[in-house]
mmCIF file of C-alpha atoms in Angstrom:
data_model
loop_
_atom_site.group_PDB
_atom_site.id
_atom_site.type_symbol
_atom_site.label_atom_id
_atom_site.label_comp_id
_atom_site.label_asym_id
_atom_site.label_seq_id
_atom_site.Cartn_x
_atom_site.Cartn_y
_atom_site.Cartn_z
ATOM 1 C CA UNK B 1 72.387 100.056 78.180
ATOM 2 C CA UNK B 2 75.524 101.823 79.824
ATOM 3 C CA UNK B 3 78.421 99.837 79.252
ATOM 4 C CA UNK B 4 82.057 100.287 81.378
ATOM 5 C CA UNK B 5 84.191 99.873 78.069
ATOM 6 C CA UNK B 6 87.472 100.300 80.135
ATOM 7 C CA UNK B 7 86.906 96.636 80.749
ATOM 8 C CA UNK B 8 88.126 95.502 77.498
ATOM 9 C CA UNK B 9 91.462 96.625 78.823
ATOM 10 C CA UNK B 10 91.430 93.260 80.586
ATOM 11 C CA UNK B 11 91.345 90.885 77.540
ATOM 12 C CA UNK B 12 93.535 92.945 75.832
ATOM 13 C CA UNK B 13 96.088 92.967 78.654
ATOM 14 C CA UNK B 14 95.588 88.944 78.738
ATOM 15 C CA UNK B 15 96.086 89.086 74.862
ATOM 16 C CA UNK B 16 99.529 90.120 74.813
ATOM 17 C CA UNK B 17 100.591 88.239 77.804
ATOM 18 C CA UNK B 18 99.645 85.281 75.497
ATOM 19 C CA UNK B 19 101.745 86.216 73.203
ATOM 20 C CA UNK B 20 104.634 86.991 74.888
ATOM 21 C CA UNK B 21 104.436 83.284 76.319
ATOM 22 C CA UNK B 22 104.216 81.937 72.449
ATOM 23 C CA UNK B 23 107.089 83.662 71.806
ATOM 24 C CA UNK B 24 108.950 82.542 75.004
ATOM 25 C CA UNK B 25 107.746 79.103 74.374
ATOM 26 C CA UNK B 26 108.460 78.712 71.065
ATOM 27 C CA UNK B 27 112.388 80.064 71.233
ATOM 28 C CA UNK B 28 112.803 77.840 74.492
ATOM 29 C CA UNK B 29 113.308 80.649 77.016
ATOM 30 C CA UNK B 30 111.755 79.737 80.420
ATOM 31 C CA UNK B 31 110.456 83.212 81.541
ATOM 32 C CA UNK B 32 107.141 81.716 83.174
ATOM 33 C CA UNK B 33 106.999 79.568 86.073
ATOM 34 C CA UNK B 34 103.307 78.713 87.109
ATOM 35 C CA UNK B 35 103.046 79.274 90.374
ATOM 36 C CA UNK B 36 104.479 82.852 90.144
ATOM 37 C CA UNK B 37 102.108 83.561 87.045
ATOM 38 C CA UNK B 38 99.206 82.929 88.958
ATOM 39 C CA UNK B 39 100.221 84.922 91.897
ATOM 40 C CA UNK B 40 101.228 87.910 89.980
ATOM 41 C CA UNK B 41 97.491 88.142 88.485
ATOM 42 C CA UNK B 42 95.959 87.226 91.483
ATOM 43 C CA UNK B 43 97.087 90.471 92.626
ATOM 44 C CA UNK B 44 96.096 92.345 90.099
ATOM 45 C CA UNK B 45 92.862 91.189 89.788
ATOM 46 C CA UNK B 46 92.816 92.381 93.236
ATOM 47 C CA UNK B 47 93.873 95.835 92.313
ATOM 48 C CA UNK B 48 91.612 95.792 88.971
ATOM 49 C CA UNK B 49 88.346 94.799 91.372
ATOM 50 C CA UNK B 50 89.102 97.476 94.141
ATOM 51 C CA UNK B 51 90.099 100.020 91.470
ATOM 52 C CA UNK B 52 85.961 99.783 90.988
ATOM 53 C CA UNK B 53 85.050 101.194 94.711
ATOM 54 C CA UNK B 54 88.470 103.771 94.498
ATOM 55 C CA UNK B 55 88.197 105.641 91.276
ATOM 56 C CA UNK B 56 85.365 107.601 92.623
ATOM 57 C CA UNK B 57 87.393 108.306 95.511
ATOM 58 C CA UNK B 58 90.401 109.585 94.113
ATOM 59 C CA UNK B 59 87.922 111.849 91.269
ATOM 60 C CA UNK B 60 86.672 113.364 94.553
ATOM 61 C CA UNK B 61 90.022 114.071 96.078
ATOM 62 C CA UNK B 62 90.838 115.789 92.748
ATOM 63 C CA UNK B 63 87.841 117.763 92.142
ATOM 64 C CA UNK B 64 88.036 119.302 95.579
ATOM 65 C CA UNK B 65 91.444 120.140 95.775
ATOM 66 C CA UNK B 66 90.998 121.747 92.250
ATOM 67 C CA UNK B 67 87.931 123.764 93.317
ATOM 68 C CA UNK B 68 89.363 125.029 96.725
ATOM 69 C CA UNK B 69 92.625 125.185 96.584
ATOM 70 C CA UNK B 70 93.796 125.488 92.178
ATOM 71 C CA UNK B 71 96.497 128.107 91.796
ATOM 72 C CA UNK B 72 95.928 128.291 88.133
ATOM 73 C CA UNK B 73 92.451 127.916 85.968
ATOM 74 C CA UNK B 74 93.996 125.691 83.458
ATOM 75 C CA UNK B 75 91.835 124.754 80.277
ATOM 76 C CA UNK B 76 92.377 121.644 77.546
ATOM 77 C CA UNK B 77 95.042 122.717 75.155
ATOM 78 C CA UNK B 78 97.937 120.642 73.094
ATOM 79 C CA UNK B 79 100.569 121.889 74.806
ATOM 80 C CA UNK B 80 98.869 121.624 78.096
ATOM 81 C CA UNK B 81 97.825 117.817 77.781
ATOM 82 C CA UNK B 82 101.843 117.307 77.038
ATOM 83 C CA UNK B 83 102.719 119.410 80.193
ATOM 84 C CA UNK B 84 100.226 117.708 82.160
ATOM 85 C CA UNK B 85 101.914 114.080 80.996
ATOM 86 C CA UNK B 86 105.209 115.353 81.615
ATOM 87 C CA UNK B 87 104.010 116.678 85.118
ATOM 88 C CA UNK B 88 102.726 113.675 85.621
ATOM 89 C CA UNK B 89 106.004 111.293 84.999
ATOM 90 C CA UNK B 90 107.892 113.592 87.009
ATOM 91 C CA UNK B 91 105.888 113.159 90.107
ATOM 92 C CA UNK B 92 105.786 108.997 89.606
ATOM 93 C CA UNK B 93 109.491 109.241 89.289
ATOM 94 C CA UNK B 94 109.906 110.861 92.889
ATOM 95 C CA UNK B 95 106.768 108.596 94.130
ATOM 96 C CA UNK B 96 108.967 105.320 92.691
ATOM 97 C CA UNK B 97 111.900 106.705 94.050
ATOM 98 C CA UNK B 98 111.054 107.491 97.772
ATOM 99 C CA UNK B 99 108.695 104.166 97.328
ATOM 100 C CA UNK B 100 112.076 102.505 97.620
ATOM 101 C CA UNK B 101 113.402 104.631 99.927
ATOM 102 C CA UNK B 102 110.793 105.075 102.785
ATOM 103 C CA UNK B 103 109.519 102.371 104.620
ATOM 104 C CA UNK B 104 105.911 103.015 104.747
ATOM 105 C CA UNK B 105 105.690 103.881 101.118
ATOM 106 C CA UNK B 106 107.861 100.570 100.191
ATOM 107 C CA UNK B 107 105.313 98.693 102.153
ATOM 108 C CA UNK B 108 102.582 99.578 99.779
ATOM 109 C CA UNK B 109 105.010 99.329 96.923
ATOM 110 C CA UNK B 110 107.327 96.342 97.724
ATOM 111 C CA UNK B 111 104.440 93.671 96.418
ATOM 112 C CA UNK B 112 105.447 95.203 92.707
ATOM 113 C CA UNK B 113 108.531 93.532 93.249
ATOM 114 C CA UNK B 114 108.086 90.283 94.853
ATOM 115 C CA UNK B 115 108.241 87.725 91.434
ATOM 116 C CA UNK B 116 111.463 86.078 90.697
ATOM 117 C CA UNK B 117 109.948 86.038 87.067
ATOM 118 C CA UNK B 118 109.675 88.817 84.450
ATOM 119 C CA UNK B 119 107.035 89.241 82.084
ATOM 120 C CA UNK B 120 103.894 90.775 81.481
ATOM 121 C CA UNK B 121 102.083 89.229 84.200
ATOM 122 C CA UNK B 122 104.285 91.102 86.393
ATOM 123 C CA UNK B 123 102.798 94.613 85.402
ATOM 124 C CA UNK B 124 99.731 93.459 87.233
ATOM 125 C CA UNK B 125 101.246 93.482 90.530
ATOM 126 C CA UNK B 126 99.614 96.751 92.024
ATOM 127 C CA UNK B 127 98.074 96.876 95.151
ATOM 128 C CA UNK B 128 95.085 99.350 96.200
ATOM 129 C CA UNK B 129 97.512 100.512 98.862
ATOM 130 C CA UNK B 130 99.918 101.879 96.020
ATOM 131 C CA UNK B 131 97.276 103.405 94.455
ATOM 132 C CA UNK B 132 96.507 105.502 97.071
ATOM 133 C CA UNK B 133 100.159 106.529 97.532
ATOM 134 C CA UNK B 134 100.195 107.726 94.130
ATOM 135 C CA UNK B 135 97.153 109.922 94.520
ATOM 136 C CA UNK B 136 98.661 111.228 97.656
ATOM 137 C CA UNK B 137 101.639 112.287 95.394
ATOM 138 C CA UNK B 138 99.607 113.669 92.045
ATOM 139 C CA UNK B 139 97.183 115.618 94.359
ATOM 140 C CA UNK B 140 99.575 118.307 93.584
ATOM 141 C CA UNK B 141 98.340 118.679 90.326
ATOM 142 C CA UNK B 142 95.163 119.341 90.898
ATOM 143 C CA UNK B 143 96.179 122.321 93.205
ATOM 144 C CA UNK B 144 98.661 123.098 90.346
ATOM 145 C CA UNK B 145 94.892 123.757 88.370
ATOM 146 C CA UNK B 146 94.959 120.830 86.371
ATOM 147 C CA UNK B 147 91.345 120.059 86.093
ATOM 148 C CA UNK B 148 90.198 116.605 87.592
ATOM 149 C CA UNK B 149 89.148 115.081 83.964
ATOM 150 C CA UNK B 150 92.064 115.949 82.424
ATOM 151 C CA UNK B 151 94.416 114.084 85.422
ATOM 152 C CA UNK B 152 92.680 110.919 85.444
ATOM 153 C CA UNK B 153 92.552 110.845 81.372
ATOM 154 C CA UNK B 154 96.524 111.075 81.398
ATOM 155 C CA UNK B 155 96.649 108.826 84.730
ATOM 156 C CA UNK B 156 95.242 106.159 82.525
ATOM 157 C CA UNK B 157 97.520 106.501 79.508
ATOM 158 C CA UNK B 158 100.184 107.075 81.947
ATOM 159 C CA UNK B 159 99.333 103.559 82.981
ATOM 160 C CA UNK B 160 99.077 101.606 80.015
ATOM 161 C CA UNK B 161 102.927 102.539 78.916
ATOM 162 C CA UNK B 162 104.538 100.642 81.504
ATOM 163 C CA UNK B 163 102.650 97.445 80.891
ATOM 164 C CA UNK B 164 104.628 96.911 77.784
ATOM 165 C CA UNK B 165 108.592 97.729 79.620
ATOM 166 C CA UNK B 166 107.702 94.208 81.895
ATOM 167 C CA UNK B 167 109.329 91.852 79.333
ATOM 168 C CA UNK B 168 112.448 90.172 78.528
ATOM 169 C CA UNK B 169 111.412 89.004 75.011
ATOM 170 C CA UNK B 170 112.324 92.724 73.876
ATOM 171 C CA UNK B 171 116.048 93.743 74.119
ATOM 172 C CA UNK B 172 117.408 97.035 73.825
ATOM 173 C CA UNK B 173 115.492 99.767 71.699
ATOM 174 C CA UNK B 174 118.598 102.194 69.601
ATOM 175 C CA UNK B 175 118.101 105.755 70.258
ATOM 176 C CA UNK B 176 114.640 105.321 72.218
ATOM 177 C CA UNK B 177 116.915 103.961 75.076
ATOM 178 C CA UNK B 178 118.187 107.640 75.741
ATOM 179 C CA UNK B 179 114.831 109.052 75.822
ATOM 180 C CA UNK B 180 112.296 106.608 77.137
ATOM 181 C CA UNK B 181 112.002 103.844 79.499
ATOM 182 C CA UNK B 182 112.297 100.900 77.684
ATOM 183 C CA UNK B 183 112.109 96.598 78.820
ATOM 184 C CA UNK B 184 116.001 96.899 79.456
ATOM 185 C CA UNK B 185 115.666 99.694 82.051
ATOM 186 C CA UNK B 186 112.724 98.461 83.466
ATOM 187 C CA UNK B 187 115.015 95.193 84.060
ATOM 188 C CA UNK B 188 117.288 96.552 85.425
ATOM 189 C CA UNK B 189 114.883 98.520 88.032
ATOM 190 C CA UNK B 190 113.512 94.649 89.152
ATOM 191 C CA UNK B 191 116.540 93.125 89.340
ATOM 192 C CA UNK B 192 118.128 92.177 92.674
ATOM 193 C CA UNK B 193 121.749 92.099 91.463
ATOM 194 C CA UNK B 194 123.585 94.622 94.023
ATOM 195 C CA UNK B 195 124.730 97.084 91.065
ATOM 196 C CA UNK B 196 121.132 97.522 90.240
ATOM 197 C CA UNK B 197 119.401 97.956 93.121
ATOM 198 C CA UNK B 198 117.545 101.583 93.574
ATOM 199 C CA UNK B 199 117.809 102.581 89.623
ATOM 200 C CA UNK B 200 115.755 103.277 86.927
ATOM 201 C CA UNK B 201 113.064 104.781 88.863
ATOM 202 C CA UNK B 202 111.025 106.378 85.869
ATOM 203 C CA UNK B 203 108.022 105.083 84.474
ATOM 204 C CA UNK B 204 107.593 106.814 80.714
ATOM 205 C CA UNK B 205 110.777 109.022 80.376
ATOM 206 C CA UNK B 206 114.032 108.156 81.579
ATOM 207 C CA UNK B 207 115.440 111.478 81.584
ATOM 208 C CA UNK B 208 114.600 112.161 85.239
ATOM 209 C CA UNK B 209 117.213 109.198 86.275
ATOM 210 C CA UNK B 210 119.957 110.362 84.269
ATOM 211 C CA UNK B 211 118.946 113.893 85.427
ATOM 212 C CA UNK B 212 118.931 112.866 89.456
ATOM 213 C CA UNK B 213 121.764 110.199 89.217
ATOM 214 C CA UNK B 214 119.557 106.959 89.513
ATOM 215 C CA UNK B 215 120.023 105.670 85.908
ATOM 216 C CA UNK B 216 121.895 102.716 85.122
ATOM 217 C CA UNK B 217 122.160 100.024 81.952
ATOM 218 C CA UNK B 218 121.545 96.670 81.428
ATOM 219 C CA UNK B 219 125.222 95.297 80.886
ATOM 220 C CA UNK B 220 124.726 91.915 82.735
ATOM 221 C CA UNK B 221 121.680 89.655 83.214
ATOM 222 C CA UNK B 222 119.347 90.638 85.789
ATOM 223 C CA UNK B 223 118.286 88.436 89.074
ATOM 224 C CA UNK B 224 114.803 89.129 89.669
ATOM 225 C CA UNK B 225 112.865 89.882 92.798
ATOM 226 C CA UNK B 226 113.541 91.133 96.219
ATOM 227 C CA UNK B 227 117.041 90.432 97.732
ATOM 228 C CA UNK B 228 115.758 88.197 100.306
ATOM 229 C CA UNK B 229 112.910 86.275 98.433
ATOM 230 C CA UNK B 230 109.597 86.156 99.985
ATOM 231 C CA UNK B 231 109.262 82.060 99.356
ATOM 232 C CA UNK B 232 105.413 82.406 99.650
ATOM 233 C CA UNK B 233 102.608 82.141 97.406
ATOM 234 C CA UNK B 234 100.008 83.472 99.775
ATOM 235 C CA UNK B 235 97.907 86.450 98.320
ATOM 236 C CA UNK B 236 97.433 87.850 102.167
ATOM 237 C CA UNK B 237 100.941 87.455 103.308
ATOM 238 C CA UNK B 238 102.470 89.231 99.849
ATOM 239 C CA UNK B 239 100.283 92.285 100.672
ATOM 240 C CA UNK B 240 100.882 92.683 104.420
ATOM 241 C CA UNK B 241 104.375 90.986 105.087
ATOM 242 C CA UNK B 242 106.363 94.191 105.198
ATOM 243 C CA UNK B 243 103.796 96.227 107.105
ATOM 244 C CA UNK B 244 103.615 93.307 109.754
ATOM 245 C CA UNK B 245 107.558 93.773 109.788
ATOM 246 C CA UNK B 246 107.227 97.284 110.058
ATOM 247 C CA UNK B 247 104.848 96.774 113.154
ATOM 248 C CA UNK B 248 106.726 94.828 114.825
ATOM 249 C CA UNK B 249 110.079 96.509 114.286
ATOM 250 C CA UNK B 250 108.231 99.814 115.722
ATOM 251 C CA UNK B 251 106.588 98.072 118.899
ATOM 252 C CA UNK B 252 110.105 97.019 119.847
ATOM 253 C CA UNK B 253 111.966 100.086 118.754
ATOM 254 C CA UNK B 254 113.334 102.274 122.045
ATOM 255 C CA UNK B 255 112.614 106.342 121.576
ATOM 256 C CA UNK B 256 110.862 108.562 119.263
ATOM 257 C CA UNK B 257 114.151 109.217 117.232
ATOM 258 C CA UNK B 258 114.113 105.108 116.239
ATOM 259 C CA UNK B 259 110.484 104.518 115.750
ATOM 260 C CA UNK B 260 110.588 107.415 113.354
ATOM 261 C CA UNK B 261 113.327 105.294 111.278
ATOM 262 C CA UNK B 262 110.860 102.407 110.995
ATOM 263 C CA UNK B 263 108.289 104.069 110.070
ATOM 264 C CA UNK B 264 109.933 106.772 107.501
ATOM 265 C CA UNK B 265 113.845 105.529 107.379
ATOM 266 C CA UNK B 266 114.946 103.073 104.811
ATOM 267 C CA UNK B 267 113.711 99.510 104.289
ATOM 268 C CA UNK B 268 117.806 98.627 105.671
ATOM 269 C CA UNK B 269 116.606 100.031 108.954
ATOM 270 C CA UNK B 270 113.997 96.854 109.172
ATOM 271 C CA UNK B 271 116.129 93.884 110.892
ATOM 272 C CA UNK B 272 115.720 91.071 108.250
ATOM 273 C CA UNK B 273 115.680 88.406 111.230
ATOM 274 C CA UNK B 274 112.246 90.250 112.056
ATOM 275 C CA UNK B 275 110.310 88.205 108.651
ATOM 276 C CA UNK B 276 111.303 84.647 110.011
ATOM 277 C CA UNK B 277 109.831 85.479 113.172
ATOM 278 C CA UNK B 278 106.530 86.785 111.609
ATOM 279 C CA UNK B 279 106.580 84.097 109.112
ATOM 280 C CA UNK B 280 106.980 81.440 111.990
ATOM 281 C CA UNK B 281 103.919 83.123 113.946
ATOM 282 C CA UNK B 282 101.457 83.702 110.691
ATOM 283 C CA UNK B 283 102.104 81.251 107.697
ATOM 284 C CA UNK B 284 102.414 78.099 109.875
ATOM 285 C CA UNK B 285 104.599 76.358 107.392
ATOM 286 C CA UNK B 286 103.693 72.763 106.372
ATOM 287 C CA UNK B 287 105.410 69.972 104.626
ATOM 288 C CA UNK B 288 104.461 69.910 100.820
ATOM 289 C CA UNK B 289 104.538 67.402 98.131
ATOM 290 C CA UNK B 290 104.664 68.499 94.315
ATOM 291 C CA UNK B 291 102.054 70.170 93.029
ATOM 292 C CA UNK B 292 100.173 67.731 90.498
ATOM 293 C CA UNK B 293 98.292 68.537 87.366
ATOM 294 C CA UNK B 294 95.102 68.338 89.014
ATOM 295 C CA UNK B 295 96.110 70.646 91.301
ATOM 296 C CA UNK B 296 97.349 73.193 88.836
ATOM 297 C CA UNK B 297 94.385 72.714 86.843
ATOM 298 C CA UNK B 298 92.228 73.636 89.410
ATOM 299 C CA UNK B 299 93.884 76.709 90.184
ATOM 300 C CA UNK B 300 94.088 77.306 86.091
ATOM 301 C CA UNK B 301 90.267 77.210 86.173
ATOM 302 C CA UNK B 302 89.751 79.169 89.139
ATOM 303 C CA UNK B 303 91.795 82.411 87.756
ATOM 304 C CA UNK B 304 90.179 81.894 84.583
ATOM 305 C CA UNK B 305 86.743 82.113 85.709
ATOM 306 C CA UNK B 306 87.410 84.534 88.245
ATOM 307 C CA UNK B 307 89.075 87.034 85.129
ATOM 308 C CA UNK B 308 86.074 86.168 83.257
ATOM 309 C CA UNK B 309 83.600 87.160 86.623
ATOM 310 C CA UNK B 310 85.669 90.333 86.719
ATOM 311 C CA UNK B 311 85.350 91.151 82.930
ATOM 312 C CA UNK B 312 81.634 91.317 82.899
ATOM 313 C CA UNK B 313 81.312 92.765 86.582
ATOM 314 C CA UNK B 314 83.528 95.852 85.707
ATOM 315 C CA UNK B 315 81.461 96.075 82.144
ATOM 316 C CA UNK B 316 78.063 95.489 83.821
ATOM 317 C CA UNK B 317 79.264 97.606 87.092
ATOM 318 C CA UNK B 318 76.167 100.126 86.739
ATOM 319 C CA UNK B 319 74.018 97.547 86.282
ATOM 320 C CA UNK B 320 74.406 95.002 89.245
ATOM 321 C CA UNK B 321 72.823 96.290 92.780
ATOM 322 C CA UNK B 322 75.146 97.465 95.454
ATOM 323 C CA UNK B 323 74.586 94.014 97.328
ATOM 324 C CA UNK B 324 75.156 91.854 94.450
ATOM 325 C CA UNK B 325 78.644 94.164 93.776
ATOM 326 C CA UNK B 326 79.431 93.472 97.500
ATOM 327 C CA UNK B 327 78.787 89.463 97.081
ATOM 328 C CA UNK B 328 80.816 89.297 93.609
ATOM 329 C CA UNK B 329 83.538 91.462 95.327
ATOM 330 C CA UNK B 330 84.231 88.757 98.244
ATOM 331 C CA UNK B 331 83.563 85.778 95.872
ATOM 332 C CA UNK B 332 86.382 86.997 93.887
ATOM 333 C CA UNK B 333 88.495 88.265 96.850
ATOM 334 C CA UNK B 334 87.858 84.656 98.629
ATOM 335 C CA UNK B 335 88.999 83.011 95.428
ATOM 336 C CA UNK B 336 92.261 84.681 95.400
ATOM 337 C CA UNK B 337 92.970 83.996 98.988
ATOM 338 C CA UNK B 338 92.196 80.380 98.006
ATOM 339 C CA UNK B 339 93.972 80.166 94.785
ATOM 340 C CA UNK B 340 97.474 80.991 97.013
ATOM 341 C CA UNK B 341 96.494 78.931 99.697
ATOM 342 C CA UNK B 342 96.256 75.871 97.216
ATOM 343 C CA UNK B 343 99.391 76.372 95.702
ATOM 344 C CA UNK B 344 101.131 76.335 99.366
ATOM 345 C CA UNK B 345 98.930 73.340 99.903
ATOM 346 C CA UNK B 346 97.305 74.637 103.171
ATOM 347 C CA UNK B 347 94.167 72.436 104.852
ATOM 348 C CA UNK B 348 91.830 75.327 105.563
ATOM 349 C CA UNK B 349 91.447 75.729 101.501
ATOM 350 C CA UNK B 350 88.158 73.550 102.772
ATOM 351 C CA UNK B 351 86.825 76.359 104.426
ATOM 352 C CA UNK B 352 87.534 78.837 102.034
ATOM 353 C CA UNK B 353 85.833 77.001 99.323
ATOM 354 C CA UNK B 354 82.631 76.556 102.038
ATOM 355 C CA UNK B 355 82.547 80.044 102.413
ATOM 356 C CA UNK B 356 82.562 80.873 98.730
ATOM 357 C CA UNK B 357 79.468 78.660 97.990
ATOM 358 C CA UNK B 358 77.857 80.341 100.666
ATOM 359 C CA UNK B 359 78.386 83.549 99.743
ATOM 360 C CA UNK B 360 76.938 82.442 96.002
ATOM 361 C CA UNK B 361 74.407 81.002 97.662
ATOM 362 C CA UNK B 362 73.257 84.097 99.209
ATOM 363 C CA UNK B 363 73.810 86.178 96.516
ATOM 364 C CA UNK B 364 71.346 83.746 94.194
ATOM 365 C CA UNK B 365 68.977 83.757 96.912
ATOM 366 C CA UNK B 366 68.819 87.415 96.664
ATOM 367 C CA UNK B 367 68.082 87.297 93.068
ATOM 368 C CA UNK B 368 65.802 84.187 93.050
ATOM 369 C CA UNK B 369 64.077 84.116 96.861
ATOM 370 C CA UNK B 370 62.162 81.396 96.365
ATOM 371 C CA UNK B 371 61.546 79.135 99.206
ATOM 372 C CA UNK B 372 62.803 75.844 97.077
ATOM 373 C CA UNK B 373 66.511 77.091 97.889
ATOM 374 C CA UNK B 374 65.627 77.771 101.706
ATOM 375 C CA UNK B 375 64.525 74.112 101.815
ATOM 376 C CA UNK B 376 67.290 73.139 99.590
ATOM 377 C CA UNK B 377 69.639 74.657 101.992
ATOM 378 C CA UNK B 378 68.055 73.233 105.164
ATOM 379 C CA UNK B 379 68.672 69.862 103.585
ATOM 380 C CA UNK B 380 71.658 69.845 102.521
ATOM 381 C CA UNK B 381 73.472 71.525 105.395
ATOM 382 C CA UNK B 382 73.035 69.120 108.114
ATOM 383 C CA UNK B 383 74.333 66.202 105.866
ATOM 384 C CA UNK B 384 77.393 68.808 105.608
ATOM 385 C CA UNK B 385 78.125 69.242 109.068
ATOM 386 C CA UNK B 386 77.574 65.634 109.424
ATOM 387 C CA UNK B 387 79.807 64.096 106.965
ATOM 388 C CA UNK B 388 82.283 66.855 106.963
ATOM 389 C CA UNK B 389 84.857 65.220 108.165
ATOM 390 C CA UNK B 390 85.110 62.580 105.035
ATOM 391 C CA UNK B 391 83.893 65.508 102.949
ATOM 392 C CA UNK B 392 87.074 67.524 104.050
ATOM 393 C CA UNK B 393 89.217 64.622 103.839
ATOM 394 C CA UNK B 394 88.191 63.524 100.428
ATOM 395 C CA UNK B 395 88.231 66.968 98.926
ATOM 396 C CA UNK B 396 92.239 67.499 100.243
ATOM 397 C CA UNK B 397 93.328 63.902 98.808
ATOM 398 C CA UNK B 398 91.539 64.953 95.233
ATOM 399 C CA UNK B 399 93.270 68.274 95.484
ATOM 400 C CA UNK B 400 96.430 67.372 96.530
ATOM 401 C CA UNK B 401 96.929 63.833 95.450
ATOM 402 C CA UNK B 402 97.990 62.133 98.753
ATOM 403 C CA UNK B 403 96.018 61.669 102.161
ATOM 404 C CA UNK B 404 95.911 64.738 104.317
#
């Protein structure tokens, strides 16, 4: 049986998150909030899930460019591995900097900066949109002549390091502050303080920021998150709010020059008054009570189960039929949307629960096509439809602790 051992990264990262939480709690540091931690993890779960389907695309693109446009025929060697790591980090710096300066790229990257916490869970806030944007920048590497296998290998290593700089539990690191991106440097990057905006774009090496004039040292306590907080735990809204702002601004811009600025200009060119309009249209904010312990336990339980499902899905991905892979993907995505909606105490989560159960039933029937399952569904479905109002009301009352 062939196993995908990259799946072990999930329990490894969770282990370090647990250690950080334990240290922070022992020292009395309030570095974690429940809702932010859950939403951070949810974004990361989606990225890891969809990465299963995109990593092959990235390799194909790199391989095609290398075979058809490669300038040099670079072979594996110690110095060339080091050169590739430096090139990868240099390109990351410029991707990251432009992702803060160009609206369409910021639309993919903004999700990473939404959390008002700063801990290891924030490192999970990477979207598949950002992965595609990075791939476009890194596509210059196979054109130079680096083989796809080398590129993917270095990117895996390069992607591990940033996890460890998303923390407030580690102070300044002496001489390393002059060479590497440290937690102190990255805290500055995630800060919304005016003096810290658009600083410290490096991923592994801090030298690029010092060369190109974007370096800032941490000399006051950062405030984290966006300059205008999102104030939403919605999984979908976190991913798409700024892209919708771009579309809204583009449709109302006059002339091609203004439309160009909307898409390729700086985020400052987007009218901040657009977001409240879109929130009114798409978020349907409703009054919410305080989150009950039962609600938190339910969301936490959902997250734990889905992480376990994701781990085994990745570990055994080559063993599962394509249809089951699709079903598992749908169940995970429905759960991520559901968790965010529950944190915002939406009434329509009942329908997400129903959709999730339906997908699970279809997957079970695919694996075990026994007539008894169809008979059970035929008996249960009319009862659900008949007692729908009562079931929904009791479900919402149980979940939110008050009559819906």
